[in-house]
Short mmCIF file of C-alpha atoms in Angstrom, two decimals:
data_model
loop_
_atom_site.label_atom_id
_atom_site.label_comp_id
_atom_site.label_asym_id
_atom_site.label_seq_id
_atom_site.Cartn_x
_atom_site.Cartn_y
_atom_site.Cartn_z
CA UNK A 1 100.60 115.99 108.62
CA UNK A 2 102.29 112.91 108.59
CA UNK A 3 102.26 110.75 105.13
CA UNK A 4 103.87 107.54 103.92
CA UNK A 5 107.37 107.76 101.62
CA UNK A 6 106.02 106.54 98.66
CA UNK A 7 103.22 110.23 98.86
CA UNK A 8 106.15 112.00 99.25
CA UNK A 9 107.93 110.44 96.12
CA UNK A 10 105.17 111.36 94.17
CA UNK A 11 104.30 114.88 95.52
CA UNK A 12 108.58 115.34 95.14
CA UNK A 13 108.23 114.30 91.53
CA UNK A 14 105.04 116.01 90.48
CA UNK A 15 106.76 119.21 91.56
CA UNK A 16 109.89 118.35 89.32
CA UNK A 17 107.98 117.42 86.51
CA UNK A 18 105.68 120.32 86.50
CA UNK A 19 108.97 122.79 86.88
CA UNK A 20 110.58 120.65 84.07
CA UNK A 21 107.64 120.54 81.87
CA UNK A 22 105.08 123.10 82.84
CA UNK A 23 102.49 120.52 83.48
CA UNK A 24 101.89 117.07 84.68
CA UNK A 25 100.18 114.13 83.84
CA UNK A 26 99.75 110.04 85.04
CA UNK A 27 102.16 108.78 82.37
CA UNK A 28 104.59 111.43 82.88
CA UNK A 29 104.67 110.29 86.44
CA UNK A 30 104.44 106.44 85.37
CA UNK A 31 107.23 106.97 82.94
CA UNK A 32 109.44 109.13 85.42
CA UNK A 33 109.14 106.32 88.30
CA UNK A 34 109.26 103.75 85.93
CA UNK A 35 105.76 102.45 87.33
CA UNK A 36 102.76 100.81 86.17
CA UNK A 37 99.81 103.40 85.17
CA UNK A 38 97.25 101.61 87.84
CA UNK A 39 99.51 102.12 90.57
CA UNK A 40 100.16 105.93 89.70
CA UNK A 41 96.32 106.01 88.97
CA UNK A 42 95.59 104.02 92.99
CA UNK A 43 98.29 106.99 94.21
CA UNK A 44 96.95 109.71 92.13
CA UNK A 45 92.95 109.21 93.93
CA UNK A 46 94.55 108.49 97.75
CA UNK A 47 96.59 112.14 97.16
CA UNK A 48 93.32 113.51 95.56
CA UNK A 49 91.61 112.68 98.41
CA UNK A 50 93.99 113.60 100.89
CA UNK A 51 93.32 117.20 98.89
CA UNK A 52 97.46 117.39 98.42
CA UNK A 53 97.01 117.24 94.11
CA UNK A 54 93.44 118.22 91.56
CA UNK A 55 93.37 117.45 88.61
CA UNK A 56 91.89 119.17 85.66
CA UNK A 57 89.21 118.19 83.12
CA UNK A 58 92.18 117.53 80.84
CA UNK A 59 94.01 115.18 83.27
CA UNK A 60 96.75 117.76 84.40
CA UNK A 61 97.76 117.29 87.83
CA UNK A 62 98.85 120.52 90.24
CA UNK A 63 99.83 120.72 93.82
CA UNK A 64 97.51 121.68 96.51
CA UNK A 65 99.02 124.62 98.70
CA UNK A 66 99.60 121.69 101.20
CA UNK A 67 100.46 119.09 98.68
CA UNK A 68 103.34 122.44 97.30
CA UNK A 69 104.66 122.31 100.92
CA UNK A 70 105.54 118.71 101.31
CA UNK A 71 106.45 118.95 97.44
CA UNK A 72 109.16 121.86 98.56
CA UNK A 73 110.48 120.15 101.57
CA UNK A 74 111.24 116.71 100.57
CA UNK A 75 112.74 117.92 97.33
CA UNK A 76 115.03 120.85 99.59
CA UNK A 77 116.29 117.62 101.90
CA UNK A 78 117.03 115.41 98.34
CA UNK A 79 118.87 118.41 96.57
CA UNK A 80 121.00 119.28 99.57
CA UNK A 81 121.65 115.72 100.67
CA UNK A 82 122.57 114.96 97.40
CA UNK A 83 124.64 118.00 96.82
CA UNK A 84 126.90 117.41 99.80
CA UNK A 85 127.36 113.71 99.38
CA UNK A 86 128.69 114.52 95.56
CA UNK A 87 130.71 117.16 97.22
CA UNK A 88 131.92 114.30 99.67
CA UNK A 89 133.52 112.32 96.79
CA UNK A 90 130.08 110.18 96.00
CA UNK A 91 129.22 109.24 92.46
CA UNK A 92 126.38 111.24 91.73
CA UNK A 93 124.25 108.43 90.76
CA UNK A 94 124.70 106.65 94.24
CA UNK A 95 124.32 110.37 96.47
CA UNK A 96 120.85 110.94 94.29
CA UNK A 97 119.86 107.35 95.54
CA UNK A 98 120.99 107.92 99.05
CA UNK A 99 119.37 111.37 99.03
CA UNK A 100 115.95 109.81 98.59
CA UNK A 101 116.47 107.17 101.06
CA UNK A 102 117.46 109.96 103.55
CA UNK A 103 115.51 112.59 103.05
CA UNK A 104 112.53 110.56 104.47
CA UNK A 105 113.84 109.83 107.60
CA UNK A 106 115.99 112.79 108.86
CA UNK A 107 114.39 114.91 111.50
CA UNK A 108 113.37 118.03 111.11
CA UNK A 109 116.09 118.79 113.75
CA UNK A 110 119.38 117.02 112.49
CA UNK A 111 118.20 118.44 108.79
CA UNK A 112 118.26 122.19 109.68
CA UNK A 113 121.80 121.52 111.40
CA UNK A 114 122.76 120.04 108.39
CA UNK A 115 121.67 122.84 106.70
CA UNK A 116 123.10 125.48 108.67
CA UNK A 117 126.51 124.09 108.63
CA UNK A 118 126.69 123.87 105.01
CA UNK A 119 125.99 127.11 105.06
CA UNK A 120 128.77 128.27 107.32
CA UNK A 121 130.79 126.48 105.76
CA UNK A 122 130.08 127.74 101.65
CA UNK A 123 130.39 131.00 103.55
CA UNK A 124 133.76 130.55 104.93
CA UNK A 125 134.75 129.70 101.09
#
């Protein structure tokens, strides 16, 4: 299943925020992104009914099984890009940013390269 960048950005930080915090509601999501609460609240019924997040009679939000997936991938791709560009010399503040910008966009393909020879190469450490 193919879904935009900004469903990803919110799937990636719902899974954050509910490892960080245990659960996870609008506001914590507005206040993370630094967005308004109607937009999170327009994002939070398209992923609802794209069954990738419920939410609970108290307003806690949890990952689907398929929204956990997408979730889990982008947020491998941002902590490894990230990771090696900070290990490349990159202010960590500018390889976090690049990492989200990136981790959209890199094929499946070039990623588990990527992957693999990072791993080779921590290996050869």
């Amino acid at each position: 299943m193919k879904i935009q960048e900004s469903a990803e950005n919110y799937l990636e930080t719902i899974l954050v925020l509910s490892q960080r915090q245990g659960y996870v509601r609008s506001i914590d999501i507005a206040n993370e992104l630094s967005f308004s609460k109607p937009s999170v609240s327009v994002a939070m019924k398209n992923l609802r009914q794209s069954e990738l997040i419920t939410v609970n009679d108290e307003g806690h939000i949890s990952l689907t099984p398929s929204g956990l997936a997408i979730a889990a991938k982008v947020y491998e791709r941002h902590t490894l890009l990230s990771d090696m560009l900070i290990s490349l010399g990159v202010n960590p503040t500018v390889a976090a940013e690049d990492a989200c910008r990136i981790e959209h966009v890199i094929s499946d393909e070039s990623f588990q390269a990527l992957k693999s020879y990072l791993h080779s190469v921590r290996l050869k450490k």
